[in-house]
Amino acid sequence: MDIEAIRKDFPALQQKVYDKPLIYLDNAATSQKPQVVIDRITQYYQRENSNVHRGVHFLSQTATDHYEATRTRVQQLIRAEKLHEVIYTKGTTEGINLVAYSFGEKYVNEGDEIIISQMEHHSNIVPWQMLASRKGATVKVIPMDETGTLDLEAYRKLLSDRTKMVAVTHVSNSLGTINPIQQMVADAHAVGAAVLVDGAQAAPHMQIDVKALDVDFYVFSGHKVFGPTGIGILYGKEKWLTDMPPYMGGGDMIELVRFDKTTYAGLPHKFEAGTPNIADTIALSTALEYVESVGYQAIADYEAELLAYGTEKLRSIDGIKLIGTAEDKASVLSFVMEGIHPYDAGTLLDRMGIAVRTGHHCTQPVMQFFDVPGTIRASFAFYNTKEEIDKLIAGLQKVKEFFV
Amino acid sequence: MERRDIQEIAAEIIDEFAFLDDWMDKYQHIIDLGKSLPPLDEAHKTDENIVRGCQSQVWLVPSLDGSQVVFHADSDAFITKGLIALLVRVFSGHTPEEVLNADLTFIDQIGIREHLSPTRSNGLNAMVKKMKMYALAYQAMNKS
Ligand SMILES: Cc1ncc(COP(=O)(O)O)c(C=O)c1O
């Protein structure tokens, strides 16, 4: 993998902040975009702009073809059996809300249970709480240990014939933990429960294979996989999607509209009401193509190297405690510094040109569990380098000196 | 102690920062200011006194001393605490009218403007709003 060449593909990485070269280590929040993605959006607005699924004219047909081509690329990438099992959303959050609403309407009743985990992003907590209060169901939580590993023993005990849904993250955004999804799905299926996997943090790091995982639903966001904001993917098994009621009503999702009875369009359009985010959907395909050209295996190998290097370097600094030390981890380093508030550290690092995230990362229960006000999080993408990690380490040393 | 108006205090702060041209020195000074702010009694660190919208925790306790508003505040982050120490120094010990009419352009002039952005999650902006809100409440109380 030629990192120098790859970095040149990302214009945002070329800039300086506060007169210092930008070191972007906030990839778990959102990733930077390669020039090809930016160009693809521009090209759409310059030459292809028109509405999809509606026109008989040339531009509309071209836009529709490109727009639908993204669906095919995603289907092939994640190995979905059917094209219409790929639904476009605004992002992970919308995907989860859609399932919580539509699946919940159809399949969840009073007394039923939904299982989530202690390391979920608020996006994968709140929609289930809303569903539970709407239906009189209960949300149960899989506990984790002090390394940030889920307690699978406890998980199995929570499963029962009352369990209708298990909603769990593939990779934790605040800890980096990679959860054993395949095993967890098998356990859930054994009691007849469906599984939704929040893939927001997994999709940037690994090729998702919904078939091998045998998940019922899988969601991720375009903006974290080097694509645009405002487009995300919901994969759902046909057997569920077919019977689930629509989430939003409007144009494009209908078959026939009569004042006495309206019938809905088939999949996937039943879940895609209104004029969609056409430009960004098209550019998502470009982003995924770019990632595939770098290669998922090369990315995994390189990021594992970055993670090992960063972990070792961080451990060498006195007073730094890693939060999230599971055996199987994505390239996320979350940590706290003794006697220094994450906000103070982040503010100083920012002035050194180093972009990290500080705070609770939308996972307040995780912060409560580790009894910290928040963490400092450095999250790496395949365009980051060991030199950047060295600069982070030097920056942290400086932060320490600042507060002694 | 001789009573100085808000403008005089702001001018004094601008002078202090004028000697510090390196951002590290500026932050060091802010942190030192925070350290010199007397810690808030634990009993005051209640949910009620928390200023919302902050990544770090900020507590603000107002009181009225004769005709003057007095603020006590604290934070669990040093930089935030330093920034609120500046605000306490400027606002505390003045009448509600003076607090309400205070000109805060000194923040721009000392080169830490980014901290006052309403979109920044340190809540300094929320803090200023809250201080002015208390001043407004005291003003209404005085009138009635
Ligand atoms: C694990 C996880 N789930 C869900 C989300 C929400 O994603 P989005 O804001 O793109 O909808 C994020 C992103 O912050 C995340 O990291």
XYZ file of C-alpha atoms and ligand atoms in Angstrom:
564
model
C 0.000 0.000 0.000
C 1.486 3.318 -1.091
C 0.435 5.675 1.716
C 2.008 8.738 0.169
C 0.032 8.234 -3.028
C -3.147 7.514 -1.086
C -2.767 10.674 1.006
C -2.510 12.741 -2.159
C -5.988 11.529 -3.120
C -7.458 13.326 -0.091
C -7.376 17.119 -0.485
C -8.490 17.755 3.109
C -5.330 16.053 4.360
C -3.132 18.562 2.526
C -4.110 21.578 4.597
C -2.659 23.333 7.588
C -4.542 24.368 10.708
C -3.082 27.028 13.010
C -0.158 26.980 10.572
C 0.607 23.336 11.307
C 0.050 20.360 9.028
C -3.317 18.839 9.872
C -3.120 15.474 11.607
C -6.597 14.056 11.273
C -7.257 11.359 13.860
C -11.026 11.711 14.128
C -11.997 9.176 11.510
C -14.533 7.435 13.713
C -16.565 10.653 13.690
C -16.284 11.036 9.956
C -13.742 10.198 7.297
C -12.177 12.510 4.724
C -13.203 12.163 1.077
C -10.974 11.284 -1.865
C -10.978 13.705 -4.802
C -12.843 11.181 -6.978
C -15.825 11.349 -4.638
C -15.833 15.142 -4.639
C -15.553 15.149 -8.438
C -18.401 12.684 -8.784
C -20.746 14.956 -6.853
C -19.720 17.940 -8.976
C -20.187 16.001 -12.180
C -23.677 15.010 -11.153
C -24.760 18.591 -10.522
C -22.986 19.876 -13.624
C -24.314 17.382 -16.127
C -26.694 14.778 -14.760
C -28.962 16.571 -12.322
C -32.591 15.477 -12.616
C -35.099 13.536 -10.592
C -35.001 9.751 -10.457
C -37.679 7.176 -11.232
C -39.910 9.874 -12.702
C -38.875 11.147 -16.072
C -39.092 9.775 -19.546
C -36.305 12.062 -20.590
C -32.641 11.333 -21.082
C -31.242 13.019 -17.977
C -33.731 11.403 -15.652
C -32.949 8.006 -17.093
C -29.195 8.585 -16.731
C -29.564 9.776 -13.143
C -31.792 6.808 -12.317
C -29.281 4.378 -13.825
C -26.387 5.805 -11.821
C -28.482 6.054 -8.687
C -29.546 2.427 -8.950
C -26.004 1.325 -9.839
C -24.958 2.175 -6.278
C -27.493 -0.345 -5.024
C -25.943 -3.021 -7.172
C -22.426 -2.180 -5.997
C -23.528 -2.326 -2.359
C -25.369 -5.584 -2.927
C -22.272 -7.174 -4.420
C -19.961 -5.721 -1.798
C -21.937 -6.914 1.221
C -23.112 -10.103 -0.524
C -26.813 -9.447 -0.128
C -28.816 -12.142 -1.823
C -31.283 -9.749 -3.438
C -30.881 -6.271 -4.835
C -34.039 -5.025 -3.144
C -32.674 -5.976 0.250
C -30.504 -2.867 -0.010
C -32.391 0.236 1.191
C -31.064 3.770 0.982
C -31.269 5.885 4.150
C -29.747 9.115 5.417
C -27.337 7.157 7.556
C -26.973 4.674 10.368
C -29.301 6.585 12.665
C -32.123 6.617 10.171
C -31.594 2.944 9.376
C -31.953 1.970 13.028
C -34.994 4.189 13.514
C -36.614 2.723 10.422
C -36.196 -0.818 11.695
C -37.178 0.072 15.265
C -40.349 1.648 13.926
C -41.379 -0.701 11.124
C -40.184 -3.984 12.585
C -41.535 -2.844 15.949
C -44.961 -2.063 14.508
C -45.247 -5.509 12.984
C -43.480 -7.826 15.382
C -43.089 -6.300 18.841
C -45.864 -6.492 21.412
C -46.426 -5.892 25.082
C -44.125 -7.959 27.254
C -41.634 -8.591 24.454
C -37.936 -7.915 24.926
C -35.281 -6.136 22.929
C -31.659 -6.782 23.762
C -28.970 -4.166 23.226
C -25.474 -3.928 24.699
C -23.772 -1.669 27.189
C -21.446 -0.272 24.514
C -24.086 0.971 22.084
C -24.038 4.408 20.499
C -27.044 6.496 21.565
C -28.399 5.866 18.052
C -28.727 2.211 18.900
C -30.263 2.817 22.322
C -32.840 5.558 22.039
C -34.890 4.202 19.076
C -35.351 0.926 20.990
C -36.359 2.765 24.148
C -38.911 4.670 22.091
C -40.224 1.432 20.635
C -40.343 -0.179 24.081
C -42.375 2.648 25.540
C -44.705 2.667 22.536
C -45.376 -1.049 22.760
C -44.916 -1.841 26.434
C -41.810 -3.882 25.686
C -38.586 -4.019 27.715
C -35.007 -3.197 26.747
C -32.363 -5.513 28.250
C -28.664 -4.753 28.257
C -25.739 -7.132 27.660
C -23.023 -6.184 30.161
C -19.326 -5.877 29.357
C -16.138 -6.361 31.349
C -13.383 -3.849 32.140
C -11.580 -4.561 28.863
C -14.696 -3.561 26.943
C -15.603 -7.109 25.917
C -19.234 -8.210 25.941
C -20.187 -10.928 28.402
C -21.551 -13.589 26.063
C -22.501 -15.829 28.939
C -24.785 -13.098 30.267
C -26.067 -12.476 26.740
C -27.203 -16.067 26.369
C -29.008 -15.851 29.679
C -30.888 -12.765 28.497
C -32.134 -14.527 25.370
C -35.548 -16.119 25.590
C -38.667 -16.657 23.545
C -39.707 -13.133 24.578
C -36.688 -11.700 22.737
C -37.846 -10.196 19.463
C -34.752 -8.234 18.508
C -31.071 -8.116 19.368
C -29.509 -4.790 18.331
C -25.773 -4.681 18.754
C -22.834 -2.799 17.347
C -20.290 -4.581 15.164
C -17.465 -2.291 16.301
C -17.688 0.040 19.297
C -17.008 3.671 18.446
C -15.738 4.581 21.899
C -13.771 1.393 22.706
C -12.830 -0.126 19.362
C -14.087 -3.572 20.411
C -15.059 -5.872 17.536
C -17.980 -8.012 18.668
C -18.360 -11.681 17.657
C -21.411 -11.007 15.501
C -21.603 -14.391 13.808
C -21.830 -16.194 17.148
C -24.268 -13.680 18.587
C -26.533 -14.007 15.558
C -26.555 -17.792 15.826
C -27.516 -17.542 19.499
C -30.307 -15.067 18.764
C -31.680 -17.139 15.912
C -31.785 -20.159 18.188
C -34.549 -18.421 20.169
C -36.207 -16.969 17.081
C -35.029 -13.367 17.571
C -33.944 -11.111 14.735
C -30.617 -9.266 14.840
C -29.791 -5.728 13.765
C -26.103 -4.887 13.556
C -24.900 -1.292 13.761
C -22.056 -1.339 11.271
C -21.208 2.374 11.377
C -17.719 1.704 12.729
C -17.133 -1.622 11.002
C -17.768 -0.667 7.389
C -14.715 1.661 7.167
C -12.383 -1.127 8.284
C -13.605 -4.420 6.862
C -15.655 -5.926 4.094
C -19.084 -6.701 5.458
C -20.528 -10.058 4.477
C -24.183 -10.123 5.516
C -24.537 -13.644 4.230
C -21.735 -15.095 6.312
C -22.874 -13.115 9.358
C -26.463 -14.186 8.672
C -27.707 -10.890 10.122
C -31.307 -9.834 9.656
C -30.480 -6.133 9.392
C -27.197 -4.325 8.888
C -26.802 -0.532 8.821
C -23.955 1.855 8.059
C -23.257 5.463 7.035
C -21.685 6.685 3.795
C -19.745 9.476 5.471
C -17.683 7.083 7.565
C -16.649 5.021 4.543
C -15.011 7.925 2.703
C -18.281 8.819 1.009
C -20.663 11.761 1.388
C -22.848 12.651 4.346
C -26.593 12.158 4.055
C -26.538 8.674 2.549
C -26.515 5.397 4.399
C -27.366 1.780 3.786
C -29.878 -0.475 5.446
C -29.619 -4.112 4.520
C -32.582 -6.223 5.551
C -33.589 -9.762 4.811
C -36.446 -9.883 2.363
C -38.547 -12.035 4.665
C -38.730 -9.196 7.197
C -38.798 -6.214 4.855
C -41.709 -7.593 2.857
C -44.030 -7.669 5.848
C -42.803 -4.554 7.620
C -45.042 -1.489 7.150
C -43.540 1.625 5.546
C -41.748 4.132 7.749
C -42.635 7.274 5.810
C -45.377 7.945 3.317
C -45.028 9.990 0.154
C -44.002 9.882 -3.448
C -42.085 6.917 -4.844
C -43.238 4.505 -2.142
C -46.702 3.853 -3.511
C -48.289 1.610 -6.093
C -51.776 3.112 -6.226
C -53.146 6.058 -4.304
C -56.921 6.256 -3.782
C -58.657 8.199 -1.066
C -60.281 5.048 0.204
C -57.198 2.827 -0.066
C -53.577 3.232 -1.002
C -51.287 0.340 -1.834
C -47.563 0.458 -1.381
C -44.768 -0.091 -3.808
C -42.636 -3.190 -3.507
C -39.123 -3.333 -2.131
C -36.938 -1.353 -1.924
C -39.080 1.675 -2.801
C -41.604 1.045 -0.057
C -38.975 2.410 2.359
C -37.701 5.245 0.177
C -40.381 7.930 0.163
C -39.683 11.270 -1.458
C -36.939 12.580 -3.708
C -33.803 10.919 -2.416
C -30.267 12.222 -1.956
C -29.312 11.435 -5.540
C -25.862 13.017 -5.850
C -24.532 11.552 -2.629
C -25.989 8.126 -3.357
C -24.182 8.078 -6.693
C -20.942 9.273 -5.090
C -21.182 6.571 -2.410
C -20.541 4.067 -5.165
C -17.396 5.970 -6.124
C -16.245 5.923 -2.493
C -16.781 2.187 -2.150
C -15.003 1.605 -5.431
C -12.081 3.633 -4.107
C -11.914 1.605 -0.890
C -12.064 -1.627 -2.876
C -9.207 -0.413 -5.038
C -7.098 0.144 -1.919
C -8.179 -3.333 -0.842
C -9.894 -4.478 2.344
C -7.133 -6.915 3.236
C -4.416 -4.296 2.754
C -6.450 -1.876 4.869
C -6.930 -4.420 7.652
C -3.229 -5.334 7.725
C -2.065 -1.746 7.720
C -4.554 -0.558 10.331
C -3.619 -3.472 12.605
C -0.035 -2.210 12.377
C -1.106 1.340 13.231
C -3.183 0.104 16.157
C -0.346 -2.007 17.586
C 2.129 0.829 17.149
C -0.168 3.435 18.709
C -1.123 1.149 21.598
C 2.501 0.460 22.466
C 3.454 4.142 22.249
C 0.532 5.237 24.412
C 1.355 2.606 27.008
C 4.854 4.056 27.257
C 3.495 7.354 28.603
C 3.081 7.490 32.365
C -0.399 8.370 33.563
C -2.245 7.333 30.421
C -4.924 4.721 30.762
C -6.387 3.013 27.736
C -10.163 2.612 27.798
C -11.029 -0.381 25.664
C -8.458 -3.148 25.629
C -10.438 -5.984 24.079
C -8.487 -8.629 22.242
C -10.208 -7.993 18.952
C -10.150 -4.271 18.144
C -10.492 -1.856 15.271
C -8.024 1.037 14.955
C -9.519 3.157 17.711
C -7.535 4.340 20.736
C -9.626 5.746 23.545
C -7.798 6.888 26.669
C -7.718 9.169 29.683
C -4.811 11.080 31.205
C -4.361 11.165 34.946
C -5.364 14.539 36.385
C -6.135 16.048 32.988
C -9.645 16.532 31.690
C -10.108 15.162 28.133
C -11.417 18.546 27.083
C -8.194 20.262 28.202
C -6.056 17.731 26.365
C -8.169 17.964 23.203
C -8.034 21.762 23.206
C -4.248 21.802 23.406
C -3.832 19.032 20.821
C -6.066 21.031 18.505
C -3.665 23.968 18.702
C -0.898 21.611 17.651
C -2.861 20.694 14.530
C -3.969 17.322 15.891
C -7.680 16.558 15.503
C -8.969 14.051 18.046
C -12.367 13.699 19.578
C -12.968 14.227 23.267
C -16.069 13.621 25.317
C -18.528 10.795 25.690
C -18.712 9.953 21.961
C -22.481 9.503 22.194
C -21.944 6.518 24.481
C -22.713 7.901 27.921
C -23.340 4.455 29.452
C -19.785 3.448 28.466
C -18.354 6.504 30.230
C -20.456 5.723 33.298
C -19.195 2.151 33.314
C -15.552 3.247 33.257
C -16.342 6.137 35.607
C -14.703 8.795 33.431
C -16.151 12.152 32.304
C -15.140 11.287 28.764
C -12.125 10.055 26.867
C -9.672 11.310 24.292
C -10.142 9.251 21.151
C -7.714 8.882 18.286
C -9.229 6.841 15.466
C -7.173 5.858 12.442
C -8.008 5.378 8.796
C -5.788 3.779 6.156
C -4.375 7.198 5.235
C -2.884 7.794 8.674
C 0.783 7.128 9.323
C 3.142 6.121 12.118
C 4.707 9.580 11.858
C 1.312 11.051 12.728
C 1.082 8.746 15.723
C 4.550 9.937 16.784
C 3.291 13.508 16.613
C 0.246 12.599 18.685
C 2.527 11.061 21.297
C 4.781 14.140 21.306
C 1.661 16.284 21.609
C 0.458 14.290 24.593
C 3.853 14.676 26.278
C 3.527 18.416 25.797
C 0.005 18.361 27.255
C 1.372 16.555 30.299
C 4.121 19.111 30.814
C 1.523 21.810 30.557
C -0.402 20.640 33.560
C 2.385 19.637 35.947
C -11.150 47.850 47.512
C -11.536 50.471 44.855
C -14.418 49.619 42.616
C -13.581 49.506 38.925
C -16.078 49.271 36.107
C -16.339 46.422 33.662
C -14.488 48.285 30.916
C -11.512 48.892 33.171
C -11.290 45.254 34.137
C -11.590 44.190 30.508
C -8.800 46.597 29.548
C -6.630 45.148 32.281
C -7.209 41.640 30.937
C -6.347 42.756 27.410
C -3.094 44.207 28.743
C -2.241 40.978 30.537
C -2.728 38.945 27.401
C -0.915 41.430 25.186
C 2.375 40.264 26.685
C 1.671 36.670 25.689
C 2.053 36.129 21.981
C 2.538 32.396 21.892
C -0.670 30.336 22.151
C 1.001 28.086 24.720
C 1.643 31.064 26.977
C -1.922 32.267 26.547
C -3.305 28.909 27.569
C -0.832 28.664 30.425
C -2.113 31.991 31.689
C -5.729 30.893 31.333
C -4.980 27.735 33.266
C -3.227 29.731 35.996
C -6.248 32.002 36.264
C -8.394 28.913 36.676
C -6.155 27.631 39.444
C -6.481 30.913 41.300
C -10.280 30.721 41.238
C -11.390 29.456 44.644
C -12.949 26.013 44.292
C -16.678 25.857 44.696
C -18.029 24.195 47.784
C -19.045 20.607 46.926
C -22.511 21.383 48.279
C -22.988 23.865 45.433
C -22.092 21.358 42.730
C -25.694 20.370 42.197
C -27.602 19.576 39.030
C -29.430 22.828 39.494
C -26.232 24.842 39.219
C -24.871 23.016 36.180
C -24.580 25.062 33.016
C -25.882 22.861 30.199
C -24.128 22.597 26.887
C -20.647 21.991 28.189
C -18.353 19.077 27.408
C -16.713 19.666 30.740
C -18.856 20.242 33.806
C -19.486 23.855 34.740
C -21.287 25.055 37.831
C -22.445 28.612 38.322
C -23.822 30.055 41.561
C -25.173 33.617 41.603
C -25.952 35.770 44.596
C -26.870 39.349 45.308
C -24.644 41.400 47.615
C -26.453 44.648 48.219
C -26.945 46.038 44.751
C -24.252 43.901 43.196
C -24.340 40.521 41.528
C -21.703 38.091 42.723
C -20.822 34.924 40.837
C -19.046 31.813 42.001
C -18.195 29.191 39.432
C -16.141 26.074 38.927
C -15.326 23.453 36.324
C -13.676 20.051 36.243
C -11.523 21.084 33.245
C -8.647 23.524 33.731
C -9.055 25.526 30.532
C -12.773 25.896 31.036
C -12.162 26.919 34.616
C -9.688 29.557 33.455
C -12.157 30.929 30.953
C -14.903 31.152 33.526
C -12.461 32.780 35.941
C -12.139 35.548 33.353
C -15.899 35.920 33.142
C -16.313 35.926 36.913
C -13.624 38.570 37.194
C -15.408 40.763 34.651
C -19.000 40.267 35.774
C -18.841 39.721 39.513
C -19.323 42.708 41.787
C -21.361 44.812 39.405
C -24.966 45.834 39.258
C -27.387 43.814 37.157
C -27.561 46.703 34.651
C -23.802 46.738 34.244
C -23.703 42.987 33.712
C -26.505 43.173 31.159
C -24.811 45.958 29.218
C -21.309 44.503 29.403
C -19.351 44.592 26.193
C -17.522 41.310 25.676
C -15.330 42.261 22.747
C -12.311 41.866 25.016
C -12.604 38.119 24.419
C -11.895 38.695 20.730
C -8.991 40.899 21.556
C -7.148 38.455 23.753
C -7.082 35.860 21.016
C -9.244 33.103 22.460
C -12.264 33.982 20.456
C -12.776 30.430 19.213
C -13.866 29.515 22.719
C -16.836 31.803 22.636
C -18.378 30.389 19.500
C -21.966 29.314 20.151
C -21.209 26.054 18.361
C -18.298 25.135 20.547
C -19.240 22.603 23.131
C -17.315 24.109 26.026
C -20.365 26.124 26.836
C -18.630 29.427 27.481
C -21.357 30.980 25.452
C -23.962 29.189 27.530
C -22.152 30.505 30.584
C -22.332 34.144 29.438
C -26.009 33.723 28.623
C -26.708 32.244 32.012
C -24.854 35.025 33.812
C -26.841 37.651 31.942
C -30.047 35.761 32.655
C -29.365 35.865 36.391
C -28.605 39.579 36.095
C -31.926 40.073 34.350
C -33.743 38.192 37.094
C -32.066 40.292 39.809
C -32.917 43.443 37.904
C -36.580 42.447 37.785
C -36.460 41.607 41.483
C -34.955 44.996 42.374
C -37.647 46.797 40.447
C -40.542 45.067 42.103
C -21.393 2.959 16.440
C -22.147 4.100 15.814
N -23.470 3.975 15.607
C -24.191 4.948 15.046
C -23.619 6.138 14.659
C -24.485 7.192 14.061
O -24.162 7.376 12.721
P -24.806 8.573 11.888
O -24.617 9.790 12.741
O -23.999 8.612 10.639
O -26.237 8.260 11.656
C -22.251 6.318 14.853
C -21.601 7.572 14.452
O -21.238 8.435 15.208
C -21.512 5.283 15.458
O -20.210 5.425 15.683
